[in-house]
Every structure is written in structure tokens, then in C-alpha cells.
Amino acid sequence: MAKERFSAAEARRIALAAQGFAEARPAGAVDARHVRRVLERVGVFQIDSVNVLVRSHYLPLHARLGGYATALLDRLAYDRRRTLFEYWGHEASLMPLALQPLMRWRMERAWRGQGLYGGLARFGQERADYVRRVLAEVADRGPLTAGELSDGSRGEGGWWGWSDGKQALEFLFWAGRVTTASRRHFERVYDLPERVLPRDVLAAETPPEAEAQRRLLRLSARALGIATERDLRDYFRLPVVDTRERLAELVEAGELRPVAVEGWERPAFLDPSARLPRRIAAAALLSPFDSLIWERDRTLRLFGFHYRLAFYTPAERRTHGYYVLPFLMGDRLVGRVDLKADRAGRRLLVLAAHAEPGADPAAIAPALHGELAGLARWLGLDDVAVAPQGDLAPALLRIG
């Protein structure tokens, strides 16, 4: 039986619909129900410390919903009645609490030193007695930050420049022995899961590894719509061998459909519930860590858009700026905008704006200007200041 085939444009629209970009933004006020629906769709918000514009985990909701109160997400993540939790999903992430039992196999592997970054795994093994003392201190004194541990060490070396206490806490976090109770000036505050997570989550049955991985892959497929094995594996950073076994099982069960996509060298898989809209009418500025684009090879396949994180690149090698957000218009990524929030001056600074090859700056500028104005309002800034850098900047300046 021949594989079902999709054009590159069809695959792009399927992917955008799966990520929520086929739907209009709410006409009225955004509430917790809207936020939960986005999270149920995408499954995970990646957290990052860079705050040139705004913390990255707030941006995916703005891209899909428009202006919303960030306190909504904070309450869902850190309130006493939280419905989200922090863990290593796709890197450090916020995820719905329903996924916590699906991550326990990863926590148990981490406790054994498996699946961790090498330096942290070695620390956990070589300093096991110290790690257990730190866990006992959290149990006795928590919630607390790394700097509040009794040894008082802070950033004195070690992995990533972390203190011994920070490394111990991060090892325990990977292993699920502690979790994030809250954040203080973005610093993680650790406590025991039984004092943070709801009782029904803690009491939920732990599925076998294979079943948890199958469920995570189904969630990945729903969030991506159409994807290669690598795309699906990357979404929740699943192990290679495990992923291949679980994919074969899902295909055999009819829960994923093998398909081919024009221009894709590798086989693809389709979520049977995926939608193929006739058109996409989106306009959105995307976080560098948005789940639509965080897998860079997939972004290139879907959009012909080569994207790398410029803030991890030496200044002399940057081509479009420091904190560069792709601009989605319709079903294409048509531009790149280097943004900074000037909080003291209450301005959104557009340090550079570039159109993609073949894109018409005059056609892009009105929609981009509207998104920039909306982003500024959402951030509590009074004005948008455009610098004359990049081939898209003159068209933005003409709009005023």
C-alpha cells in the first residue's frame, strides 16, 4: 500500500493548525480557560533565563491569544491550586500536571544517573551522600533556594559555574525528589513534591515506561500534526532507541499514520486527528523557544527558514541581531525582528528588521507594525521605536 503524500504547503498548514495558529485570537478578554486550551494543545512551554524582551515562556501564549495577563500563567504554575508544574520536558519547561506521572520514568532514570547531562550525573554519583544531606535539609527547612542552603555556597565553580548546593538541588530536581515551589526573581525555590503538587497527582498511578513514552509520543504527534521520528522524539527529548520502538507500536496500533512529505528526506508520521486548513491567516511574533520552531531542522523543512539563537553567538557572527523573533504571516515565516524592551524609557525597541528573501517588505510591514504595537501594549510600554537597520525597517518607519 502506497504511503499517503502531502505537499510541503499542506504539511506547513497541518503543523500550524496543530500549534493553534489556524484559529482566531479571542475577541474578548483572555481568561484561564484560553490559557489551558493552548497548553493542552502544545503540551509544554520552554523556560529560558534571557529577559531582554520578556521571559520566553510568556511569549507563546501572546503569539496565539494576543494580549493577556501574565499573572494568569503565574497562577497556573505557582499558585496553591496550580495546574502546571516545572520539569525537564523539552529542556526546562512548564507542563500540565497530567504529564507528571508520564515523567516519572525519566525521574527514576535520573536518580540512577541516566539521561542527565554528564557533569550533573557525575556529581550525583560522586557526591551521593552530600545530595542526600541536601534533600534532608529541604525536607526540614524548605521551601528554599540554593543560596539559602546551610553551606551558603553560591556560584563557586562546578558544573555551569553552579555551587555544590545548586548542583545537588538540580540533580534532585531531575530525579523528581524536589520540585519548584515558586520562583523568586526568577530563581527556582525548591521543596518536596508532596508539599507542592496536588494530592491527586501524587496518588496517580505510575504507568510503565513504555506506556508513558507512547503517551508522550501521542501528545507530540498531536502538537506537531505531521512530523518525522526526530521531530517527535525531540518534543519531549525522548531516547532514540525507546522512540523507535514506541513509534513502531503506535503505527501498528493505527495511532500514527506513516506518510511522505514533498521535500522531506525522512519518513513522516501523521496524527490521525490532524487538521488540514485551506488557509492560515495568522500574524504573530514567535519566541525563539516557541514549540512551532524550536527544532531548527524542522523549521527549515517547513518554512525554508534557517534560524539559530543569536544570543548564544559571538557578536561578530550575528546577522540579524541579538534577540531575534521570527514573524509569522499567513503560513510563512516572512521576517526577523531584533527586539528589546526599554523598560526605563517605556519603549519597545526594534533594533533591526529584516524581510526573508523573496518577501515584500511593503506587504509585511502593516501586519508586523500591528503586532509590534500589540506587543508593546502587552508589555506595558508606551511606544515602538524602530531603528533604520535591515531591509524591512524603512517600510515600518513609513507607517510611523
Short mmCIF file of C-alpha atoms in Angstrom, two decimals:
data_model
loop_
_atom_site.label_atom_id
_atom_site.label_comp_id
_atom_site.label_asym_id
_atom_site.label_seq_id
_atom_site.Cartn_x
_atom_site.Cartn_y
_atom_site.Cartn_z
CA MET A 1 0.00 0.00 0.00
CA ALA A 2 1.48 3.34 -1.05
CA LYS A 3 2.12 5.97 1.58
CA GLU A 4 -0.16 8.94 1.74
CA ARG A 5 1.65 12.00 0.33
CA PHE A 6 1.43 15.68 1.29
CA SER A 7 2.81 18.74 -0.40
CA ALA A 8 5.19 21.00 1.52
CA ALA A 9 2.44 23.64 1.76
CA GLU A 10 -0.05 21.10 3.14
CA ALA A 11 2.45 19.92 5.76
CA ARG A 12 3.05 23.52 6.77
CA ARG A 13 -0.67 24.20 7.26
CA ILE A 14 -1.13 20.96 9.20
CA ALA A 15 1.73 21.94 11.52
CA LEU A 16 0.40 25.45 12.07
CA ALA A 17 -3.10 24.17 12.81
CA ALA A 18 -1.73 21.66 15.31
CA GLN A 19 0.03 24.51 17.12
CA GLY A 20 -3.12 26.62 17.28
CA PHE A 21 -2.42 29.15 14.52
CA ALA A 22 -5.47 28.25 12.41
CA GLU A 23 -7.81 29.76 15.00
CA ALA A 24 -8.62 33.43 15.52
CA ARG A 25 -7.47 35.03 18.74
CA PRO A 26 -10.16 35.59 21.38
CA ALA A 27 -12.29 38.65 20.67
CA GLY A 28 -12.71 39.49 24.36
CA ALA A 29 -10.63 39.17 27.48
CA VAL A 30 -8.30 36.18 27.71
CA ASP A 31 -9.01 34.00 30.73
CA ALA A 32 -7.58 30.86 32.31
CA ARG A 33 -9.66 28.64 30.02
CA HIS A 34 -7.93 30.07 26.96
CA VAL A 35 -4.53 29.53 28.56
CA ARG A 36 -5.34 25.93 29.47
CA ARG A 37 -6.57 25.19 25.94
CA VAL A 38 -3.26 26.36 24.46
CA LEU A 39 -1.32 24.28 26.97
CA GLU A 40 -3.45 21.22 26.29
CA ARG A 41 -2.66 21.68 22.60
CA VAL A 42 1.09 22.33 22.75
CA GLY A 43 1.79 20.42 25.96
CA VAL A 44 4.88 22.34 27.06
CA PHE A 45 6.31 25.86 27.39
CA GLN A 46 10.08 26.05 27.42
CA ILE A 47 11.60 28.28 30.12
CA ASP A 48 14.70 30.38 29.48
CA SER A 49 16.51 32.97 31.57
CA VAL A 50 17.11 35.60 28.86
CA ASN A 51 14.96 38.65 29.68
CA VAL A 52 15.90 41.19 27.01
CA LEU A 53 12.24 41.36 25.94
CA VAL A 54 10.20 39.18 28.31
CA ARG A 55 10.72 35.69 29.75
CA SER A 56 10.30 33.25 26.87
CA HIS A 57 7.56 31.10 28.44
CA TYR A 58 5.15 34.05 28.33
CA LEU A 59 5.52 34.63 24.57
CA PRO A 60 3.83 31.51 23.10
CA LEU A 61 0.52 32.49 24.70
CA HIS A 62 0.80 36.01 23.32
CA ALA A 63 1.51 34.64 19.84
CA ARG A 64 -1.67 32.56 19.94
CA LEU A 65 -4.01 34.62 22.14
CA GLY A 66 -2.81 38.21 21.89
CA GLY A 67 -2.66 40.39 24.97
CA TYR A 68 -3.26 38.53 28.23
CA ALA A 69 -2.36 38.98 31.88
CA THR A 70 0.87 37.09 32.59
CA ALA A 71 -0.42 36.63 36.14
CA LEU A 72 -2.79 34.03 34.66
CA LEU A 73 0.14 31.82 33.72
CA ASP A 74 1.93 32.54 37.00
CA ARG A 75 -1.10 31.43 38.99
CA LEU A 76 -1.48 28.24 36.98
CA ALA A 77 2.21 27.48 37.52
CA TYR A 78 2.86 28.54 41.12
CA ASP A 79 -0.42 29.15 42.95
CA ARG A 80 -1.57 26.80 45.70
CA ARG A 81 -4.18 25.43 43.26
CA ARG A 82 -1.73 25.13 40.39
CA THR A 83 -2.43 23.09 37.29
CA LEU A 84 1.12 23.25 35.87
CA PHE A 85 4.49 22.06 37.10
CA GLU A 86 8.13 22.59 36.17
CA TYR A 87 10.31 19.78 34.92
CA TRP A 88 12.63 18.78 32.10
CA GLY A 89 10.12 18.25 29.27
CA HIS A 90 11.70 19.98 26.31
CA GLU A 91 14.58 21.45 28.30
CA ALA A 92 13.35 23.23 31.46
CA SER A 93 9.62 23.53 30.90
CA LEU A 94 6.17 24.27 32.26
CA MET A 95 3.75 21.40 31.61
CA PRO A 96 0.22 20.41 32.66
CA LEU A 97 0.14 18.38 35.87
CA ALA A 98 -1.43 15.49 33.97
CA LEU A 99 2.02 14.87 32.46
CA GLN A 100 3.76 14.45 35.81
CA PRO A 101 3.12 10.69 36.04
CA LEU A 102 4.39 10.35 32.45
CA MET A 103 7.73 11.81 33.52
CA ARG A 104 8.38 9.51 36.46
CA TRP A 105 10.34 7.01 34.37
CA ARG A 106 12.70 9.89 33.49
CA MET A 107 12.97 10.86 37.14
CA GLU A 108 13.88 7.31 38.14
CA ARG A 109 16.50 7.08 35.40
CA ALA A 110 17.94 10.40 36.55
CA TRP A 111 18.18 9.10 40.14
CA ARG A 112 20.33 6.30 38.72
CA GLY A 113 22.47 8.83 36.83
CA GLN A 114 20.94 8.07 33.42
CA GLY A 115 19.61 10.60 30.94
CA LEU A 116 21.30 13.56 32.66
CA TYR A 117 23.92 15.95 31.39
CA GLY A 118 27.25 14.24 32.04
CA GLY A 119 28.56 16.68 34.64
CA LEU A 120 25.40 16.55 36.71
CA ALA A 121 25.24 12.75 36.52
CA ARG A 122 28.82 12.50 37.76
CA PHE A 123 28.09 14.93 40.58
CA GLY A 124 25.08 12.89 41.69
CA GLN A 125 27.11 9.68 41.75
CA GLU A 126 30.31 11.04 43.28
CA ARG A 127 28.59 13.22 45.89
CA ALA A 128 25.68 10.93 46.73
CA ASP A 129 26.00 11.45 50.50
CA TYR A 130 26.01 15.23 50.06
CA VAL A 131 22.98 15.05 47.75
CA ARG A 132 21.07 13.11 50.38
CA ARG A 133 22.01 15.69 53.05
CA VAL A 134 20.69 18.47 50.83
CA LEU A 135 17.44 16.54 50.32
CA ALA A 136 17.13 16.14 54.08
CA GLU A 137 17.67 19.89 54.54
CA VAL A 138 14.93 20.69 52.02
CA ALA A 139 12.62 18.31 53.88
CA ASP A 140 13.47 20.01 57.17
CA ARG A 141 13.64 23.68 56.09
CA GLY A 142 12.02 24.02 52.65
CA PRO A 143 10.99 25.78 50.56
CA LEU A 144 14.39 27.31 49.85
CA THR A 145 16.75 28.49 47.12
CA ALA A 146 20.26 27.19 46.53
CA GLY A 147 21.67 30.25 48.26
CA GLU A 148 19.65 29.51 51.39
CA LEU A 149 21.23 26.11 52.00
CA SER A 150 23.22 25.91 55.22
CA ASP A 151 26.57 25.64 53.41
CA GLY A 152 25.86 29.11 51.99
CA SER A 153 27.86 28.50 48.82
CA ARG A 154 26.88 30.35 45.68
CA GLY A 155 28.44 30.09 42.24
CA GLU A 156 31.90 28.99 43.37
CA GLY A 157 32.62 26.72 40.43
CA GLY A 158 31.42 23.30 39.40
CA TRP A 159 29.11 22.48 36.54
CA TRP A 160 27.92 25.66 34.71
CA GLY A 161 29.55 27.68 37.49
CA TRP A 162 26.99 26.37 39.98
CA SER A 163 27.73 25.90 43.66
CA ASP A 164 27.72 22.38 45.08
CA GLY A 165 24.35 23.10 46.66
CA LYS A 166 22.85 24.22 43.34
CA GLN A 167 24.17 21.11 41.59
CA ALA A 168 22.71 18.90 44.32
CA LEU A 169 19.33 20.59 44.07
CA GLU A 170 19.29 20.36 40.28
CA PHE A 171 20.19 16.67 40.45
CA LEU A 172 17.31 16.17 42.89
CA PHE A 173 15.03 18.19 40.60
CA TRP A 174 15.86 15.96 37.61
CA ALA A 175 15.24 12.93 39.81
CA GLY A 176 11.86 14.25 40.98
CA ARG A 177 12.88 14.28 44.64
CA VAL A 178 12.31 18.03 44.76
CA THR A 179 10.23 20.34 42.58
CA THR A 180 9.73 24.05 42.01
CA ALA A 181 7.56 25.58 44.72
CA SER A 182 7.83 29.08 43.25
CA ARG A 183 10.32 31.44 41.67
CA ARG A 184 11.90 34.42 43.39
CA HIS A 185 13.39 36.95 40.97
CA PHE A 186 13.30 34.05 38.52
CA GLU A 187 15.44 31.90 40.86
CA ARG A 188 13.95 28.49 41.46
CA VAL A 189 12.66 27.84 45.01
CA TYR A 190 12.77 24.12 45.79
CA ASP A 191 10.56 21.99 48.00
CA LEU A 192 9.35 18.41 48.31
CA PRO A 193 6.73 17.34 45.74
CA GLU A 194 4.35 16.24 48.49
CA ARG A 195 4.25 19.82 49.79
CA VAL A 196 3.78 21.38 46.35
CA LEU A 197 1.84 19.13 43.99
CA PRO A 198 -1.85 18.26 44.46
CA ARG A 199 -2.60 15.01 46.24
CA ASP A 200 -4.48 13.52 43.29
CA VAL A 201 -1.42 13.99 41.06
CA LEU A 202 0.89 12.37 43.59
CA ALA A 203 -1.57 9.50 44.03
CA ALA A 204 -1.96 8.90 40.29
CA GLU A 205 -0.76 5.54 39.08
CA THR A 206 2.72 5.48 37.55
CA PRO A 207 2.46 3.97 34.06
CA PRO A 208 5.13 1.55 32.82
CA GLU A 209 7.96 3.21 30.88
CA ALA A 210 6.75 2.00 27.50
CA GLU A 211 3.20 3.24 28.07
CA ALA A 212 4.40 6.63 29.34
CA GLN A 213 6.59 7.03 26.28
CA ARG A 214 3.76 6.06 23.93
CA ARG A 215 1.51 8.66 25.55
CA LEU A 216 4.20 11.33 25.28
CA LEU A 217 4.67 10.50 21.60
CA ARG A 218 0.92 10.75 21.02
CA LEU A 219 0.99 14.17 22.67
CA SER A 220 3.95 15.15 20.48
CA ALA A 221 2.13 13.99 17.36
CA ARG A 222 -0.97 15.97 18.29
CA ALA A 223 1.13 19.10 18.95
CA LEU A 224 3.10 18.75 15.70
CA GLY A 225 0.41 17.38 13.38
CA ILE A 226 2.87 15.90 10.93
CA ALA A 227 6.44 15.06 11.88
CA THR A 228 9.49 12.88 11.40
CA GLU A 229 10.73 10.45 14.03
CA ARG A 230 13.34 13.01 15.09
CA ASP A 231 10.70 15.75 15.42
CA LEU A 232 8.54 13.54 17.60
CA ARG A 233 11.47 12.42 19.72
CA ASP A 234 12.75 15.97 20.22
CA TYR A 235 9.45 17.37 21.50
CA PHE A 236 9.84 15.74 24.93
CA ARG A 237 13.51 14.79 24.41
CA LEU A 238 12.88 11.04 24.39
CA PRO A 239 15.69 8.49 23.98
CA VAL A 240 16.43 7.36 20.42
CA VAL A 241 16.04 3.59 20.85
CA ASP A 242 12.92 3.91 23.00
CA THR A 243 11.32 6.28 20.50
CA ARG A 244 11.83 3.95 17.56
CA GLU A 245 10.29 1.04 19.43
CA ARG A 246 7.31 3.10 20.61
CA LEU A 247 6.71 4.57 17.14
CA ALA A 248 6.55 1.11 15.62
CA GLU A 249 3.99 0.14 18.25
CA LEU A 250 1.88 3.24 17.61
CA VAL A 251 1.91 2.68 13.85
CA GLU A 252 0.94 -0.97 14.34
CA ALA A 253 -1.96 0.14 16.54
CA GLY A 254 -3.12 2.69 13.94
CA GLU A 255 -2.45 5.62 16.27
CA LEU A 256 0.03 7.19 13.86
CA ARG A 257 -0.04 7.06 10.05
CA PRO A 258 3.18 6.80 8.03
CA VAL A 259 3.16 9.46 5.30
CA ALA A 260 5.52 11.17 2.89
CA VAL A 261 6.05 14.92 2.56
CA GLU A 262 7.34 16.71 -0.50
CA GLY A 263 10.99 17.68 0.01
CA TRP A 264 11.43 15.72 3.25
CA GLU A 265 14.21 13.16 3.07
CA ARG A 266 12.98 11.16 6.05
CA PRO A 267 9.64 9.38 6.51
CA ALA A 268 6.94 11.28 8.34
CA PHE A 269 4.06 10.38 10.64
CA LEU A 270 0.62 11.98 10.73
CA ASP A 271 -1.59 12.39 13.76
CA PRO A 272 -4.92 10.84 12.59
CA SER A 273 -6.82 13.74 14.19
CA ALA A 274 -4.71 16.41 12.46
CA ARG A 275 -6.50 19.16 10.53
CA LEU A 276 -5.55 20.47 7.10
CA PRO A 277 -6.99 24.01 6.79
CA ARG A 278 -7.41 25.54 3.35
CA ARG A 279 -5.56 28.62 4.53
CA ILE A 280 -3.87 30.11 7.58
CA ALA A 281 -4.45 33.78 8.42
CA ALA A 282 -2.07 34.15 11.35
CA ALA A 283 0.15 37.09 12.28
CA ALA A 284 2.45 36.50 15.25
CA LEU A 285 5.90 37.23 16.64
CA LEU A 286 7.43 33.98 17.86
CA SER A 287 9.65 33.35 20.85
CA PRO A 288 12.98 31.75 19.91
CA PHE A 289 11.76 28.89 22.12
CA ASP A 290 8.25 28.55 20.69
CA SER A 291 7.35 24.91 20.10
CA LEU A 292 6.49 25.72 16.48
CA ILE A 293 10.14 26.48 15.69
CA TRP A 294 12.38 25.15 18.46
CA GLU A 295 13.55 22.16 16.35
CA ARG A 296 15.66 24.09 13.85
CA ASP A 297 15.87 21.40 11.16
CA ARG A 298 12.07 21.10 11.18
CA THR A 299 11.75 24.89 10.92
CA LEU A 300 13.95 24.77 7.83
CA ARG A 301 11.91 21.92 6.30
CA LEU A 302 8.55 23.52 6.99
CA PHE A 303 9.31 27.16 6.25
CA GLY A 304 12.63 27.30 4.41
CA PHE A 305 13.75 29.39 7.39
CA HIS A 306 17.29 28.94 8.74
CA TYR A 307 17.21 30.01 12.37
CA ARG A 308 19.75 29.94 15.18
CA LEU A 309 19.85 31.55 18.62
CA ALA A 310 21.87 34.71 18.05
CA PHE A 311 22.33 35.49 21.75
CA TYR A 312 24.50 32.36 22.05
CA THR A 313 26.54 33.51 19.03
CA PRO A 314 29.56 35.87 19.18
CA ALA A 315 28.56 39.42 18.21
CA GLU A 316 30.71 39.44 15.08
CA ARG A 317 28.86 36.41 13.72
CA ARG A 318 25.32 37.71 14.23
CA THR A 319 23.50 38.59 11.02
CA HIS A 320 20.10 39.81 12.23
CA GLY A 321 20.66 41.00 15.81
CA TYR A 322 20.73 39.66 19.37
CA TYR A 323 17.18 38.67 20.45
CA VAL A 324 15.58 37.91 17.09
CA LEU A 325 11.92 36.90 16.82
CA PRO A 326 10.64 35.32 13.61
CA PHE A 327 7.49 36.92 12.22
CA LEU A 328 4.72 34.57 11.07
CA MET A 329 2.32 35.97 8.48
CA GLY A 330 -0.21 33.66 6.91
CA ASP A 331 1.50 30.29 6.68
CA ARG A 332 5.05 31.60 6.16
CA LEU A 333 7.85 32.99 8.29
CA VAL A 334 8.44 36.23 6.42
CA GLY A 335 10.73 38.31 8.61
CA ARG A 336 13.05 38.60 11.60
CA VAL A 337 12.88 41.37 14.18
CA ASP A 338 15.55 42.14 16.79
CA LEU A 339 13.64 43.38 19.84
CA LYS A 340 14.43 44.82 23.24
CA ALA A 341 12.18 46.20 25.96
CA ASP A 342 13.46 49.56 27.14
CA ARG A 343 11.66 49.45 30.45
CA ALA A 344 13.12 52.69 31.80
CA GLY A 345 12.14 54.60 28.65
CA ARG A 346 8.87 52.64 28.28
CA ARG A 347 9.62 51.83 24.65
CA LEU A 348 9.74 48.66 22.58
CA LEU A 349 12.97 48.96 20.62
CA VAL A 350 13.08 47.44 17.15
CA LEU A 351 16.85 47.32 16.76
CA ALA A 352 16.66 45.72 13.30
CA ALA A 353 14.00 44.33 10.98
CA HIS A 354 14.77 42.04 8.05
CA ALA A 355 12.47 40.50 5.44
CA GLU A 356 13.10 36.97 4.27
CA PRO A 357 14.41 36.52 0.72
CA GLY A 358 11.54 36.93 -1.74
CA ALA A 359 9.23 38.57 0.81
CA ASP A 360 7.94 42.09 0.06
CA PRO A 361 8.69 44.50 2.93
CA ALA A 362 5.76 46.73 1.94
CA ALA A 363 3.36 43.78 2.21
CA ILE A 364 4.80 42.64 5.56
CA ALA A 365 5.09 45.99 7.33
CA PRO A 366 1.40 46.71 8.14
CA ALA A 367 0.81 43.36 9.83
CA LEU A 368 4.17 43.47 11.60
CA HIS A 369 3.53 47.03 12.79
CA GLY A 370 0.23 45.89 14.28
CA GLU A 371 1.90 43.01 16.11
CA LEU A 372 4.67 45.25 17.43
CA ALA A 373 2.11 47.76 18.72
CA GLY A 374 0.16 44.95 20.41
CA LEU A 375 3.33 43.52 21.94
CA ALA A 376 4.29 46.92 23.32
CA ARG A 377 0.86 47.39 24.93
CA TRP A 378 1.03 43.92 26.44
CA LEU A 379 4.44 44.70 27.95
CA GLY A 380 3.18 47.99 29.38
CA LEU A 381 5.32 50.09 27.04
CA ASP A 382 4.12 53.36 25.56
CA ASP A 383 5.83 53.43 22.19
CA VAL A 384 7.56 51.43 19.45
CA ALA A 385 10.91 52.86 18.32
CA VAL A 386 12.22 51.48 15.03
CA ALA A 387 15.92 51.78 14.18
CA PRO A 388 16.83 52.06 10.48
CA GLN A 389 18.58 48.69 10.40
CA GLY A 390 17.55 45.97 7.94
CA ASP A 391 15.61 45.98 4.68
CA LEU A 392 12.24 45.81 6.46
CA ALA A 393 12.90 48.83 8.70
CA PRO A 394 12.17 51.57 6.08
CA ALA A 395 8.69 50.16 5.42
CA LEU A 396 7.99 50.09 9.18
CA LEU A 397 9.25 53.66 9.57
CA ARG A 398 6.95 54.88 6.80
CA ILE A 399 3.94 53.57 8.74
CA GLY A 400 5.12 55.58 11.73
#
